[in-house]
């Protein structure tokens, strides 16, 4: 959509139309315990900004976050941060079976924020050699932990091996509960509690984690508030993230991902871009997490609209970032990600122990949001043919802060779109639905087509649960971005704006849109079935009614669908 300059916000998003212009000056410090108790009970610090002077010597673990290792049945990574460098940081690990306690030493990774000069210290311990499906207890501390007498402790469960039943959840676009930050909302605390309510084995956090890049002078503090909110769940079960456009920050590495990449240890992808994309298998499900900024056409990274430059703190030594500057990552991997994806999909499709392929990415190939971003043809060009070829079952996205489910789609119609300005025909590669009504038995067979979900209702202050409609026919209509929308001079001197999507198409692929709430969580229950039978995934989307107007901790079922198909181990 058309983005105008923000009066007091020096960096604007391309996808978030309702960033308050007073966001940075309207600092409100929110304190409070975590919604679910456990993590907040010990190490969580209050949600508030703090200056470097208050951090000296404090090695207390915070922002504690689990991720899967390469083999989720046996390896889990434990990551955390501390206000200052930790002395002798360590994890004490014990299994419920009563095994002896062992101590695991983490690696330290740090970076210095390129905009405010604050150094962030993070720690990453690899807990390897675990038993499948085991309950593992741990505590994490350091010699300069303020809580050495009662260090943070929690437990988690490793993944099962073989074909097994398990649950996972997903949403993106979470933000923080500290409403002093742009796009943050109290709903983000309720969203974390919702994950705990459903007790999944793990959670997929599909990008736009905390919107630190909209608070350019306080990026590390926003990340800290995010991490301490998420800790209430992520210390108890892995939260597997992917990069969104709001992980792209000025001053933090060539791609702007340093804040993100420094904080998490993710399965290796064997390329020069560790942590940007990855895969892991649990039971008979292959999960593939992608970095769509590499292929999308839209400009949605950090952007300086002017007329004032963005001024890094003098102590960084970094130069002013001039109006009109933007971070555009299209093609950043030089094709490495798409080659990796094709190889990973080919192996998954040929593997007898993989029944399902689930892809997570942030931006959307199929979205008909009216005020959000819409659909990006870059994903349709680069990846949808691979999803067709190798039979991807589900694609889980965020980016538009709403809920939308597609029909199963396979292939595309050419020249079915039209230019938003001239009306001339445009090839948007309109995805072709394989059915446009629920199956007679109510069960979807994703061997026929891939179902896309928009799950962007984590916890931002900017829901966009209004959807496009053709003004003449009333049928669902989608905006489509088919080319780069680089910043161009705006109406006022020295200002810059980004053009909106350039094309429109009939959203013949759209099956269900939630107009009641821009907030929700999807719950996926995988049933492996029995040899000779079918395997299924039951998907239940729960939303928070009324949360567009008032934060709501009560999530209710919006809709549920079932996918089923024969197991791959049966000839
Ligand atoms: Fe977002
Ligand atoms: Fe986004």
XYZ file of C-alpha atoms and ligand atoms in Angstrom:
573
model
C 0.000 0.000 0.000
C 0.993 3.601 -0.340
C 3.231 4.672 2.485
C 3.479 8.294 3.454
C 6.263 9.766 5.529
C 5.897 9.396 9.274
C 6.202 12.653 11.079
C 8.260 11.544 14.053
C 9.324 8.044 13.155
C 12.630 8.053 11.318
C 12.216 4.534 9.961
C 8.923 3.292 8.552
C 7.721 -0.125 7.563
C 6.324 -0.954 4.193
C 3.831 -3.359 5.655
C 2.517 -1.705 8.749
C 0.093 1.025 7.876
C -0.772 2.125 11.345
C 2.510 2.903 13.020
C 1.699 5.708 15.417
C 3.546 8.835 14.488
C 4.194 9.466 18.152
C 5.638 6.036 18.754
C 9.090 7.047 19.809
C 8.237 9.972 22.014
C 5.374 8.119 23.707
C 7.512 5.903 25.903
C 5.508 4.005 28.441
C 7.311 1.590 30.652
C 5.366 -1.543 31.355
C 6.260 -3.765 34.214
C 4.725 -7.016 35.170
C 5.132 -10.708 35.635
C 4.926 -13.160 32.763
C 1.486 -14.379 31.899
C 2.274 -17.999 32.523
C 4.354 -17.810 35.613
C 7.263 -20.123 35.224
C 9.746 -18.054 33.333
C 8.802 -14.821 35.007
C 9.243 -16.357 38.399
C 12.976 -16.079 38.467
C 15.056 -14.363 35.861
C 12.742 -12.093 33.907
C 13.508 -8.457 34.410
C 10.799 -5.825 34.143
C 9.982 -4.691 30.652
C 11.680 -1.362 30.500
C 14.443 0.418 28.739
C 17.755 0.843 30.495
C 20.914 2.732 29.856
C 24.370 1.217 29.527
C 25.363 2.544 32.941
C 22.847 0.253 34.656
C 24.194 -2.842 32.955
C 27.739 -2.905 34.273
C 28.745 -6.304 35.513
C 25.315 -7.902 35.358
C 25.552 -11.404 33.923
C 22.022 -12.453 34.860
C 20.534 -14.739 32.193
C 17.464 -13.345 30.429
C 15.667 -13.736 27.087
C 16.030 -17.499 27.526
C 15.091 -19.292 24.329
C 15.177 -22.918 23.141
C 15.625 -24.009 19.511
C 15.936 -27.439 17.939
C 19.297 -28.813 16.965
C 19.874 -30.753 13.749
C 18.207 -33.795 15.333
C 15.359 -32.521 17.516
C 15.069 -35.875 19.259
C 18.565 -35.587 20.676
C 19.855 -32.024 20.453
C 18.390 -28.763 21.703
C 20.078 -25.366 21.777
C 19.631 -23.107 24.773
C 20.282 -19.430 24.075
C 20.114 -16.436 26.327
C 21.387 -12.901 26.763
C 22.656 -10.959 29.740
C 22.861 -7.216 30.372
C 26.668 -7.368 30.499
C 29.237 -10.068 29.778
C 28.604 -13.163 31.880
C 31.418 -14.625 33.958
C 31.575 -18.404 33.840
C 28.171 -18.829 32.169
C 26.852 -22.385 32.361
C 23.852 -24.657 32.088
C 23.149 -27.455 34.557
C 21.237 -30.228 32.770
C 19.368 -33.141 34.281
C 16.975 -35.661 32.750
C 13.788 -36.670 34.523
C 14.980 -40.274 34.505
C 17.274 -39.346 37.336
C 20.538 -39.251 35.445
C 23.497 -37.387 36.810
C 23.595 -33.663 36.385
C 26.025 -32.363 33.827
C 27.312 -28.882 33.130
C 27.335 -27.469 29.599
C 29.415 -24.402 28.744
C 27.970 -22.017 26.150
C 29.605 -20.093 23.357
C 29.461 -16.325 23.692
C 28.402 -14.241 20.725
C 28.128 -10.490 20.891
C 27.476 -7.601 18.582
C 27.386 -3.852 18.961
C 24.251 -2.178 17.692
C 25.184 0.074 14.809
C 22.641 2.745 15.659
C 22.932 3.252 19.415
C 26.302 1.629 20.133
C 25.036 -0.782 22.787
C 26.855 -4.115 22.947
C 24.636 -7.194 23.295
C 25.995 -10.346 24.907
C 24.391 -13.683 24.048
C 25.171 -17.271 25.038
C 24.453 -20.521 23.246
C 24.699 -23.951 24.818
C 24.195 -27.097 22.769
C 22.496 -29.761 24.843
C 23.385 -32.905 22.896
C 23.107 -36.613 23.548
C 19.551 -36.336 24.888
C 17.004 -39.144 24.792
C 14.056 -38.923 22.362
C 10.777 -37.835 23.890
C 12.502 -37.132 27.199
C 11.742 -34.488 29.784
C 14.909 -32.489 30.415
C 15.379 -30.054 33.291
C 17.938 -27.303 33.329
C 19.095 -24.245 35.167
C 21.166 -21.455 33.689
C 23.430 -19.119 35.584
C 26.781 -17.305 35.766
C 29.109 -16.140 38.511
C 27.678 -12.630 38.133
C 24.049 -13.780 38.021
C 21.919 -11.642 40.371
C 20.019 -14.813 41.191
C 22.860 -17.240 41.823
C 21.043 -18.480 44.901
C 18.006 -19.314 42.773
C 19.017 -19.431 39.108
C 16.475 -19.598 36.338
C 15.302 -23.149 35.846
C 12.783 -24.846 33.578
C 12.234 -28.044 31.651
C 11.409 -29.065 28.105
C 10.698 -32.207 26.133
C 12.765 -33.509 23.234
C 11.106 -34.604 20.003
C 10.006 -38.187 19.437
C 11.627 -40.445 16.853
C 9.883 -42.302 14.069
C 6.287 -41.738 13.089
C 4.729 -40.165 16.162
C 1.873 -37.896 17.121
C 2.788 -34.365 18.120
C 1.447 -30.825 18.159
C 2.957 -27.609 16.933
C 1.630 -24.061 16.764
C 2.348 -21.001 14.657
C 1.873 -17.282 14.280
C 4.102 -14.371 13.345
C 4.236 -10.631 13.856
C 4.429 -10.767 17.625
C 6.012 -7.484 18.812
C 6.367 -6.852 22.575
C 3.999 -5.913 25.424
C 5.838 -2.634 25.963
C 3.540 -0.129 24.287
C 6.333 2.427 24.326
C 7.678 0.695 21.229
C 6.252 1.161 17.768
C 3.791 -1.600 16.861
C 3.879 -3.214 20.307
C 0.690 -4.194 22.128
C -0.392 -5.985 25.320
C -1.798 -8.674 23.006
C 1.725 -9.983 22.486
C 1.753 -11.169 26.094
C -1.582 -12.921 25.612
C -0.225 -14.528 22.454
C 2.700 -16.064 24.353
C 0.270 -17.342 26.976
C -1.822 -18.855 24.182
C 1.118 -20.997 23.099
C 1.454 -22.259 26.660
C -2.262 -22.977 26.811
C -2.010 -25.329 23.838
C 1.239 -26.919 25.061
C 2.743 -27.719 21.665
C 5.997 -29.581 21.288
C 7.291 -26.411 19.638
C 6.168 -23.146 18.074
C 6.894 -21.731 14.615
C 7.372 -17.957 14.846
C 6.977 -16.947 11.247
C 8.852 -13.632 11.208
C 8.511 -9.984 12.288
C 9.535 -10.847 15.810
C 9.745 -7.517 17.618
C 9.913 -4.607 15.147
C 13.100 -3.258 16.649
C 13.867 -1.596 13.328
C 10.909 0.717 13.870
C 12.570 1.926 17.073
C 15.970 2.629 15.588
C 17.531 4.341 18.583
C 16.568 1.520 20.965
C 16.891 -1.687 18.979
C 18.613 -3.786 21.701
C 16.033 -2.730 24.305
C 13.169 -3.746 22.037
C 14.799 -7.119 21.468
C 15.213 -7.513 25.239
C 11.547 -6.792 25.888
C 10.614 -9.237 23.154
C 12.924 -11.937 24.473
C 11.735 -11.581 28.031
C 8.097 -11.776 26.971
C 8.689 -14.823 24.786
C 10.772 -16.514 27.471
C 7.559 -17.459 29.301
C 7.119 -20.091 26.611
C 10.392 -20.321 24.703
C 12.249 -21.462 27.824
C 9.913 -24.450 27.981
C 9.623 -25.494 24.326
C 11.537 -24.516 21.194
C 10.366 -21.491 19.285
C 11.668 -21.728 15.728
C 11.866 -18.311 14.072
C 12.345 -17.098 10.546
C 13.453 -13.733 9.270
C 10.836 -11.123 8.443
C 11.274 -7.698 6.965
C 11.414 -6.196 10.446
C 14.502 -8.229 11.308
C 16.380 -6.104 8.731
C 18.081 -3.307 10.667
C 20.305 -0.423 9.676
C 23.769 -0.705 11.146
C 23.665 -4.404 11.945
C 25.554 -6.336 9.319
C 25.510 -6.507 5.545
C 22.004 -7.966 5.552
C 20.804 -6.165 8.678
C 20.212 -9.532 10.366
C 22.923 -9.358 13.050
C 20.487 -8.805 15.937
C 18.479 -11.833 14.823
C 21.341 -14.120 13.894
C 23.326 -13.378 17.035
C 20.431 -14.354 19.298
C 19.548 -17.789 17.923
C 21.393 -20.975 17.094
C 19.504 -22.717 14.313
C 20.051 -25.915 12.311
C 22.928 -25.562 9.859
C 22.116 -25.180 6.169
C 25.629 -25.819 4.847
C 25.780 -22.512 2.969
C 27.575 -19.190 3.614
C 24.315 -17.954 5.195
C 24.045 -19.862 8.483
C 20.839 -19.244 10.401
C 19.035 -17.515 7.532
C 17.171 -20.673 6.494
C 17.105 -24.245 7.742
C 15.195 -27.503 7.954
C 14.491 -30.099 10.612
C 12.416 -33.254 10.776
C 10.099 -34.340 13.556
C 8.241 -37.597 13.195
C 7.281 -37.861 9.536
C 7.084 -34.094 9.004
C 9.856 -32.119 7.287
C 9.857 -28.502 8.370
C 11.544 -25.989 6.091
C 12.037 -22.411 7.292
C 12.862 -19.873 4.607
C 14.071 -16.283 4.331
C 11.687 -14.813 1.767
C 13.420 -11.425 1.712
C 15.779 -13.177 -0.712
C 13.102 -13.579 -3.393
C 10.336 -11.045 -2.797
C 10.015 -8.031 -5.064
C 8.587 -5.639 -2.480
C 10.758 -3.246 -0.499
C 9.863 -3.886 3.108
C 13.088 -3.533 5.072
C 14.124 -0.510 7.113
C 13.587 2.775 5.286
C 14.350 6.429 6.066
C 11.460 8.579 4.775
C 13.072 11.925 5.618
C 13.190 14.797 5.566
C 15.626 14.280 8.442
C 18.418 11.697 8.179
C 18.630 8.836 10.636
C 21.485 9.726 12.988
C 23.429 6.903 14.643
C 24.756 7.722 18.112
C 28.090 9.544 17.871
C 29.898 6.757 19.766
C 29.174 4.340 16.901
C 31.233 6.417 14.490
C 28.625 5.574 11.851
C 27.578 8.167 9.299
C 24.065 9.641 9.048
C 21.712 7.546 6.938
C 20.242 9.859 4.359
C 16.537 10.174 3.529
C 15.403 7.710 0.893
C 17.793 5.014 2.111
C 16.333 1.524 2.306
C 17.574 -2.003 2.866
C 16.515 -4.187 -0.050
C 17.653 -7.804 0.110
C 16.214 -9.253 -3.090
C 18.702 -11.790 -4.399
C 20.953 -11.563 -1.363
C 21.986 -15.212 -1.403
C 22.824 -15.223 -5.115
C 20.531 -18.200 -5.601
C 22.042 -20.250 -2.784
C 18.791 -20.430 -0.850
C 16.717 -21.574 -3.812
C 19.316 -24.212 -4.711
C 19.291 -25.413 -1.095
C 15.488 -25.429 -1.126
C 15.309 -27.477 -4.316
C 17.781 -29.984 -2.945
C 16.044 -30.204 0.437
C 12.635 -30.628 -1.176
C 13.906 -33.283 -3.587
C 15.367 -35.308 -0.733
C 12.245 -34.874 1.375
C 9.918 -35.887 -1.432
C 11.961 -39.025 -2.029
C 12.274 -40.018 1.629
C 10.099 -42.905 2.765
C 10.068 -41.540 6.301
C 8.622 -38.140 5.322
C 4.841 -37.923 4.935
C 4.422 -34.170 5.142
C 6.370 -31.080 4.085
C 5.592 -27.859 5.957
C 7.201 -24.589 4.864
C 7.484 -21.516 7.048
C 8.331 -18.097 5.650
C 7.330 -14.550 6.507
C 6.049 -12.857 3.363
C 3.072 -13.984 1.366
C 2.525 -15.508 -2.045
C -1.250 -15.611 -1.507
C -2.770 -12.800 0.546
C -5.817 -10.659 -0.214
C -5.426 -8.299 2.721
C -6.862 -4.906 1.841
C -4.611 -2.714 3.947
C -1.638 -5.040 4.342
C 0.992 -5.947 1.788
C -0.834 -8.400 -0.430
C 0.747 -11.120 -2.548
C 4.345 -11.032 -3.755
C 5.051 -12.424 -7.221
C 8.681 -12.947 -6.300
C 7.697 -15.960 -4.202
C 5.423 -17.201 -6.975
C 8.267 -16.944 -9.486
C 11.030 -18.461 -7.351
C 9.437 -21.027 -5.098
C 5.855 -21.975 -5.956
C 6.985 -24.116 -8.917
C 9.242 -26.022 -6.492
C 6.373 -26.428 -4.017
C 4.290 -27.877 -6.864
C 7.032 -30.141 -8.123
C 7.838 -31.653 -4.752
C 4.392 -31.614 -3.192
C 4.675 -29.153 -0.320
C 1.585 -29.597 1.833
C 1.451 -26.388 3.860
C 2.981 -22.918 3.641
C 2.737 -20.862 6.845
C 3.297 -17.108 6.608
C 2.632 -13.877 8.473
C 3.455 -10.343 7.278
C -0.186 -9.366 6.845
C -1.622 -9.120 10.345
C -4.676 -11.240 9.759
C -5.856 -14.776 8.996
C -6.393 -16.187 5.558
C -6.464 -19.762 4.259
C -6.192 -20.702 0.612
C -7.720 -23.597 -1.249
C -5.137 -26.174 -2.263
C -3.349 -24.606 -5.248
C -1.304 -26.137 -8.054
C 0.132 -24.319 -11.043
C -0.992 -20.890 -12.151
C -3.011 -18.896 -14.640
C -1.001 -16.474 -16.747
C -1.991 -12.930 -17.662
C -4.967 -13.005 -15.286
C -4.034 -9.857 -13.357
C -4.212 -6.235 -14.299
C -2.087 -3.187 -13.694
C -3.377 -1.249 -10.686
C -3.003 2.078 -12.471
C -3.728 1.428 -16.141
C -5.834 -1.718 -16.023
C -3.617 -3.349 -18.645
C -3.200 -7.139 -18.387
C -0.383 -8.318 -16.107
C 0.965 -11.817 -15.535
C 0.690 -12.185 -11.768
C 1.029 -15.988 -11.999
C -2.374 -16.253 -10.357
C -2.324 -19.497 -8.316
C -4.850 -22.023 -9.583
C -7.078 -23.696 -6.964
C -7.641 -27.418 -7.429
C -11.042 -27.072 -5.771
C -13.189 -24.163 -4.688
C -15.509 -25.856 -2.198
C -14.771 -28.121 0.747
C -14.302 -31.783 -0.202
C -17.371 -33.975 0.182
C -15.855 -35.795 3.131
C -14.489 -32.563 4.605
C -10.923 -33.838 4.431
C -8.349 -32.113 2.229
C -5.828 -34.183 0.286
C -2.785 -31.960 -0.124
C -1.284 -34.310 -2.669
C -3.523 -32.353 -5.026
C -2.304 -28.910 -4.012
C -0.545 -26.764 -1.444
C -2.555 -24.862 1.177
C -1.217 -21.440 2.170
C -2.003 -19.847 5.506
C -1.554 -16.239 6.597
C -0.980 -16.337 10.359
C 0.146 -12.782 11.015
C -1.925 -12.176 14.118
C 0.664 -12.548 16.859
C 0.470 -9.393 18.887
C 1.174 -6.160 17.047
C -0.839 -2.987 17.543
C -1.741 -3.027 13.855
C -4.301 -5.670 12.818
C -5.255 -5.596 9.125
C -8.196 -8.017 9.044
C -9.980 -6.292 6.204
C -9.781 -7.926 2.821
C -9.914 -6.868 -0.794
C -13.021 -7.140 -2.938
C -13.604 -6.262 -6.561
C -15.803 -3.148 -6.463
C -17.835 -4.406 -9.411
C -18.298 -8.097 -8.648
C -17.717 -8.172 -4.903
C -15.442 -11.178 -5.359
C -12.237 -11.441 -3.321
C -9.459 -9.397 -4.828
C -5.747 -9.351 -4.045
C -3.082 -6.736 -4.476
C 0.012 -8.204 -6.112
C 3.547 -6.847 -6.065
C 5.170 -7.765 -9.378
C 8.163 -5.433 -9.274
C 10.366 -3.502 -6.890
C 8.780 -0.467 -5.242
C 11.892 1.556 -4.465
C 11.466 4.786 -2.461
C 10.832 7.844 -4.546
C 10.504 11.544 -3.656
C 7.301 12.384 -1.820
C 5.089 15.435 -1.847
C 6.993 17.411 0.778
C 10.592 18.538 0.276
C 13.174 15.962 1.257
C 10.649 13.231 1.963
C 10.402 9.816 0.336
C 7.578 7.317 -0.095
C 7.332 3.753 -1.326
C 4.817 3.009 -4.064
C 2.150 0.458 -3.251
C 1.462 -2.848 -5.033
C 1.361 -2.413 -8.780
C -1.196 -5.071 -9.769
C -4.540 -6.621 -8.852
C -6.005 -10.059 -9.426
C -9.129 -11.953 -8.499
C -8.288 -14.001 -5.409
C -9.817 -17.192 -6.801
C -7.552 -19.120 -4.433
C -8.861 -17.557 -1.203
C -10.949 -19.960 0.881
C -11.437 -18.299 4.272
C -10.689 -14.898 5.783
C -11.198 -13.837 9.390
C -12.918 -10.460 9.515
C -13.650 -10.668 13.243
C -10.125 -10.436 14.622
C -6.620 -9.725 13.465
C -5.176 -11.962 16.199
C -4.918 -15.699 16.515
C -2.872 -18.867 16.768
C -2.910 -21.958 14.575
C -2.658 -25.336 16.268
C -1.522 -28.349 14.247
C -2.052 -31.900 15.501
C -0.126 -34.506 13.551
C -1.542 -38.035 13.666
C 0.820 -40.571 12.111
C -1.926 -43.140 11.657
C -1.049 -46.817 11.384
C 0.897 -48.789 8.788
C -1.267 -49.325 5.752
C -3.511 -46.418 6.716
C -3.621 -42.665 6.423
C -1.817 -39.957 8.297
C -3.551 -36.685 9.091
C -2.992 -33.161 10.311
C -5.844 -31.418 12.089
C -5.505 -27.646 11.931
C -7.458 -25.505 14.389
C -7.220 -21.741 14.150
C -8.122 -19.953 17.357
C -8.623 -16.191 17.315
C -9.045 -13.471 19.936
C -12.447 -11.840 19.308
C -12.517 -8.100 19.781
C -8.774 -7.832 20.199
C -8.647 -5.330 17.343
C -10.207 -2.875 19.803
C -9.168 -4.197 23.216
C -6.486 -6.764 24.105
C -8.147 -10.116 24.760
C -6.464 -13.081 26.472
C -9.295 -15.433 25.518
C -8.752 -17.284 22.263
C -11.701 -19.122 20.685
C -11.928 -21.599 17.817
C -12.505 -19.851 14.487
C -12.269 -22.814 12.141
C -10.777 -26.256 11.859
C -9.811 -28.336 8.837
C -8.317 -31.791 8.392
C -5.688 -32.935 5.910
C -5.169 -36.640 5.255
C -3.279 -38.859 2.840
C -1.713 -42.317 2.739
C 1.502 -42.819 4.635
C 4.605 -42.837 2.491
C 5.914 -46.048 4.001
C 3.079 -47.943 2.318
C 3.711 -48.901 -1.320
Fe 4.427 -7.582 10.548
Fe 6.318 -8.225 7.745
